[in-house]
mmCIF file of C-alpha atoms in Angstrom:
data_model
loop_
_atom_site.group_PDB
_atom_site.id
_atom_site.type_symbol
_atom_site.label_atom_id
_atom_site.label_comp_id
_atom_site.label_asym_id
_atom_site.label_seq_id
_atom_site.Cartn_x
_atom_site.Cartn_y
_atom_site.Cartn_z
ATOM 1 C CA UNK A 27 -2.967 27.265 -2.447
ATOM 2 C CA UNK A 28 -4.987 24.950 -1.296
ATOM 3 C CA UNK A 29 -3.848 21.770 0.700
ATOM 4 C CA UNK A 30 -2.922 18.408 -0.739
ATOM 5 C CA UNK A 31 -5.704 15.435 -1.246
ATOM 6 C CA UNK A 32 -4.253 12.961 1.081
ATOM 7 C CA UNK A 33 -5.011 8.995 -0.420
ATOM 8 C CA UNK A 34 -4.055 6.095 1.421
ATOM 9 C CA UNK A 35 -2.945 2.923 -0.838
ATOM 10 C CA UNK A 36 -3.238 0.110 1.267
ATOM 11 C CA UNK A 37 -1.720 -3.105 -0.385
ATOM 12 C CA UNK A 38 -2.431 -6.169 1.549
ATOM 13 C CA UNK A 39 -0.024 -8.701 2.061
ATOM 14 C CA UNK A 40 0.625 -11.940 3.838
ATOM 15 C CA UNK A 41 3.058 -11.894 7.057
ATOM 16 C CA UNK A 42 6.200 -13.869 5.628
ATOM 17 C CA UNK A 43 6.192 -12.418 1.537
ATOM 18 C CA UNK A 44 9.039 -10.120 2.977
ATOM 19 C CA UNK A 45 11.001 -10.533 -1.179
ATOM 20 C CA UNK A 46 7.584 -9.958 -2.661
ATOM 21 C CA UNK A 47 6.970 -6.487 -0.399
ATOM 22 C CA UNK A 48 10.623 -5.328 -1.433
ATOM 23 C CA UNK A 49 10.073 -5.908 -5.040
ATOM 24 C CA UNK A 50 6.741 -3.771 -4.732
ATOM 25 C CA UNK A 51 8.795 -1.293 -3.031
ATOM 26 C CA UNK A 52 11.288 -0.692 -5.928
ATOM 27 C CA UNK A 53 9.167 1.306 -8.045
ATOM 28 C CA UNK A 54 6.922 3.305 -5.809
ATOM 29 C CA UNK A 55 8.790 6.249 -5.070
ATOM 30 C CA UNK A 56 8.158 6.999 -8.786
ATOM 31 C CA UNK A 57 4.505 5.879 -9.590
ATOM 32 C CA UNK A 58 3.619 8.180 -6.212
ATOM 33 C CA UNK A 59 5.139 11.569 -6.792
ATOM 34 C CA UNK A 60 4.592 14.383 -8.605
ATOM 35 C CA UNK A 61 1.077 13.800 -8.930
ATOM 36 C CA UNK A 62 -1.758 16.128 -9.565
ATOM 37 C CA UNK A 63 -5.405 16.188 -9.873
ATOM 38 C CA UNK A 64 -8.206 19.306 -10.359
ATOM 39 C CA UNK A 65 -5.160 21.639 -9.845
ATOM 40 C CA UNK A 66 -4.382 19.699 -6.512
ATOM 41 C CA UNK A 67 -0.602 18.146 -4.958
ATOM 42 C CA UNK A 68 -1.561 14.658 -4.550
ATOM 43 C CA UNK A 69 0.080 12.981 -1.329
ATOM 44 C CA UNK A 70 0.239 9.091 -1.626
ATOM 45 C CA UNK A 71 1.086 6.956 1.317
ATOM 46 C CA UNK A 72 1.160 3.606 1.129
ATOM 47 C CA UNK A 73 0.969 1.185 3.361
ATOM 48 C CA UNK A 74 1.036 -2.662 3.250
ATOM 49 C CA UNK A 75 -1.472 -3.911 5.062
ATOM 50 C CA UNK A 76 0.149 -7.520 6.906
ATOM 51 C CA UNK A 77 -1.866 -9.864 9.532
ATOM 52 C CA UNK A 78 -0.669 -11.967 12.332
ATOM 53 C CA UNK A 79 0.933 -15.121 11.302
ATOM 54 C CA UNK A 80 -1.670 -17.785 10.814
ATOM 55 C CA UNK A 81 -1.858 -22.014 12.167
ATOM 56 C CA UNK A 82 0.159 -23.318 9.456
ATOM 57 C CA UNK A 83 3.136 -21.561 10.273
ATOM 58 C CA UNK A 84 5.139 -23.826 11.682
ATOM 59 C CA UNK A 85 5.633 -22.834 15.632
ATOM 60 C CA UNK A 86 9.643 -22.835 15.507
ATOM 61 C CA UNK A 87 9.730 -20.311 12.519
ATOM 62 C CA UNK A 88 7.145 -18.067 13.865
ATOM 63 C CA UNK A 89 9.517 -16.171 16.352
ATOM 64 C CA UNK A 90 11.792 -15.951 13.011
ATOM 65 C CA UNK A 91 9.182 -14.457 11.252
ATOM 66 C CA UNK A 92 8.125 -12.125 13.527
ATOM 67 C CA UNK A 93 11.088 -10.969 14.234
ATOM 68 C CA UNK A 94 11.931 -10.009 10.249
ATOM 69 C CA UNK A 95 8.632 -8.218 10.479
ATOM 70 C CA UNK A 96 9.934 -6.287 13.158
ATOM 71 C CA UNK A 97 12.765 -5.589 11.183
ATOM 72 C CA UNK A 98 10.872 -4.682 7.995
ATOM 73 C CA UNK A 99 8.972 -1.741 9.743
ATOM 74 C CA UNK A 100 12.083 -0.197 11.540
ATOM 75 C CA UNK A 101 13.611 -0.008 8.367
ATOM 76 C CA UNK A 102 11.012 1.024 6.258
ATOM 77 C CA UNK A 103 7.703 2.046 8.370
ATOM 78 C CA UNK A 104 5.106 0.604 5.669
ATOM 79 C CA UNK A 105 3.776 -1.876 7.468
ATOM 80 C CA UNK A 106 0.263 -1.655 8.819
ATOM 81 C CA UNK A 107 0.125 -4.529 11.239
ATOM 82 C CA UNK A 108 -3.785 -5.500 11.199
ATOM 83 C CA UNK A 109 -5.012 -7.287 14.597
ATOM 84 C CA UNK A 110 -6.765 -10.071 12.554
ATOM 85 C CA UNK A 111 -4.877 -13.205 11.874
ATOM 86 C CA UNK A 112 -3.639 -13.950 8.304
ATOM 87 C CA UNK A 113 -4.845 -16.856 6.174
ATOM 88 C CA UNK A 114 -7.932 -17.555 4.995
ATOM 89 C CA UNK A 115 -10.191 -15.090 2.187
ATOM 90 C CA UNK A 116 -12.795 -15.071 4.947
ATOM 91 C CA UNK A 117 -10.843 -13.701 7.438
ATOM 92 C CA UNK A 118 -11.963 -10.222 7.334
ATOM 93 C CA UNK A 119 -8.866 -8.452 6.368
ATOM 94 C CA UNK A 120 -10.380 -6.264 4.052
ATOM 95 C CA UNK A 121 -12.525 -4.843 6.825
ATOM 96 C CA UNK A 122 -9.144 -4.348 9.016
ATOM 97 C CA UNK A 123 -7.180 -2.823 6.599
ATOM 98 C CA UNK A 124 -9.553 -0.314 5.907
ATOM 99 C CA UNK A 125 -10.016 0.464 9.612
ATOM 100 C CA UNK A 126 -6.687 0.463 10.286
ATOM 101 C CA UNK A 127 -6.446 3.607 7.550
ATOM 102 C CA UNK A 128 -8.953 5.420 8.998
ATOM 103 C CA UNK A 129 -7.690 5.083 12.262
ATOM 104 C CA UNK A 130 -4.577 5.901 11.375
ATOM 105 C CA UNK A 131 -5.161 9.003 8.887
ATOM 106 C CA UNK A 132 -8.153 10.440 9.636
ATOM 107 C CA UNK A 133 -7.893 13.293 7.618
ATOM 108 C CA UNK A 134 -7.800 10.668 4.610
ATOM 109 C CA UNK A 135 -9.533 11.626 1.136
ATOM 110 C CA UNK A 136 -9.672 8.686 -0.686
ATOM 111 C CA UNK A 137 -8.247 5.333 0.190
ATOM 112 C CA UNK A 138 -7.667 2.415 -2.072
ATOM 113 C CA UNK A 139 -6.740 -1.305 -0.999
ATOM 114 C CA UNK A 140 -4.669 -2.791 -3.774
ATOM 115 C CA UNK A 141 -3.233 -6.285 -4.207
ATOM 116 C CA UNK A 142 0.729 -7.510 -3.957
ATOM 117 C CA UNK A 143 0.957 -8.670 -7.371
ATOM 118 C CA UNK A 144 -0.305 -5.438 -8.707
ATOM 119 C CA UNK A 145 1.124 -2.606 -10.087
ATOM 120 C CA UNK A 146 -0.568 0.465 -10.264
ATOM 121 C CA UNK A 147 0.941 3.949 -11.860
ATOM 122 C CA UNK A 148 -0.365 6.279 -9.551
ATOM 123 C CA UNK A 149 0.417 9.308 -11.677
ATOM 124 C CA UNK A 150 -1.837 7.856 -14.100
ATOM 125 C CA UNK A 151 -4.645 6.378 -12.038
ATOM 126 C CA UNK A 152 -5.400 9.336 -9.384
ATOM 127 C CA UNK A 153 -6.750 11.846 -12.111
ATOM 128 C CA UNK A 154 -7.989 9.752 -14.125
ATOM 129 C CA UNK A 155 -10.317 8.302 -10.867
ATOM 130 C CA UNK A 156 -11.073 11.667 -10.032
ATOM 131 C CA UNK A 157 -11.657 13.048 -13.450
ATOM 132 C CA UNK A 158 -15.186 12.805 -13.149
ATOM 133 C CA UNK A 159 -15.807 14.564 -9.990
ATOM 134 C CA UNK A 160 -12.607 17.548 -10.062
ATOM 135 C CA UNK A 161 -11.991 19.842 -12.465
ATOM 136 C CA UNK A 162 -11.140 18.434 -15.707
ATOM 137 C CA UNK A 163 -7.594 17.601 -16.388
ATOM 138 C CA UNK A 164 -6.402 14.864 -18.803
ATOM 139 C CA UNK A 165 -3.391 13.165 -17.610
ATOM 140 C CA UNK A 166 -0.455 12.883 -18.975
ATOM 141 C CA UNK A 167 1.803 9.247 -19.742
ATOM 142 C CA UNK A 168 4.676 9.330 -18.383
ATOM 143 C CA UNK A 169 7.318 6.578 -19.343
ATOM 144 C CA UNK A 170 8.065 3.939 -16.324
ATOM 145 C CA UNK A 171 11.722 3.466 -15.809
ATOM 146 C CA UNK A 172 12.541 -0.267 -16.134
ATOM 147 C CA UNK A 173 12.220 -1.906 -12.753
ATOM 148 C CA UNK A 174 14.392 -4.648 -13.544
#
């Protein structure tokens, strides 16, 4: 049996959208298992891919918010914390966050930066991404449970 393809889903997110990240969080334990593709186990990690608090934070809440951030990644470990600061759509973070995956699984196969207020069905997505260069396989719908 061969070993699992190993893709990275790195969904970038800004420092203090700590309700937004949890609301994400809900459904992924089912749109990232059970997945197959050209005969392969799938592994999905995800990740969500958060910058250092920008200027317009005001200074008193920043020890706040750095401190829930702290919290967030004890309790759930998702957080790739990018050494860029957070803010602008010039401020490079696409480069860091796909930096910060390779650094951090360099065995990766695929990786795939997605945005917060996206949902994406891995189950469906994967093979149909790879269909083209693995084994042909069509996949197959599978109902979302309501995540509300």
């Amino acid at each position: 049996m061969s070993s699992p393809l190993l893709v990275v889903v790195m969904i970038t997110s800004p420092p203090n959208t700590f309700s937004w990240r949890k609301m994400v969080r809900r459904p992924l334990p089912e749109l990232t298992t059970g997945i197959q593709a050209g005969g392969r186990d799938v592994l999905i990690v995800v990740r969500f891919a958060v910058g250092k608090l920008d200027s317009s934070i005001v200074p008193k809440l920043r020890p706040r918010i750095q401190a829930l951030l702290r919290a967030e990644q004890e309790a759930h470990g998702d957080l790739a914390l990018l050494n860029m600061t957070d803010g602008s759509c010039n401020d490079g973070k696409t480069w860091f966050t796909f930096e910060w995956a390779l650094r951090n699984f360099p065995d990766v196969d695929l990786i795939f930066k997605q945005d917060d207020d996206t949902i994406v069905d891995w189950r469906l997505a994967v093979p149909r991404m790879l269909s083209q260069i693995l084994p042909a396989e069509r996949p197959v719908p599978r109902p979302l449970r309501r995540m509300y």
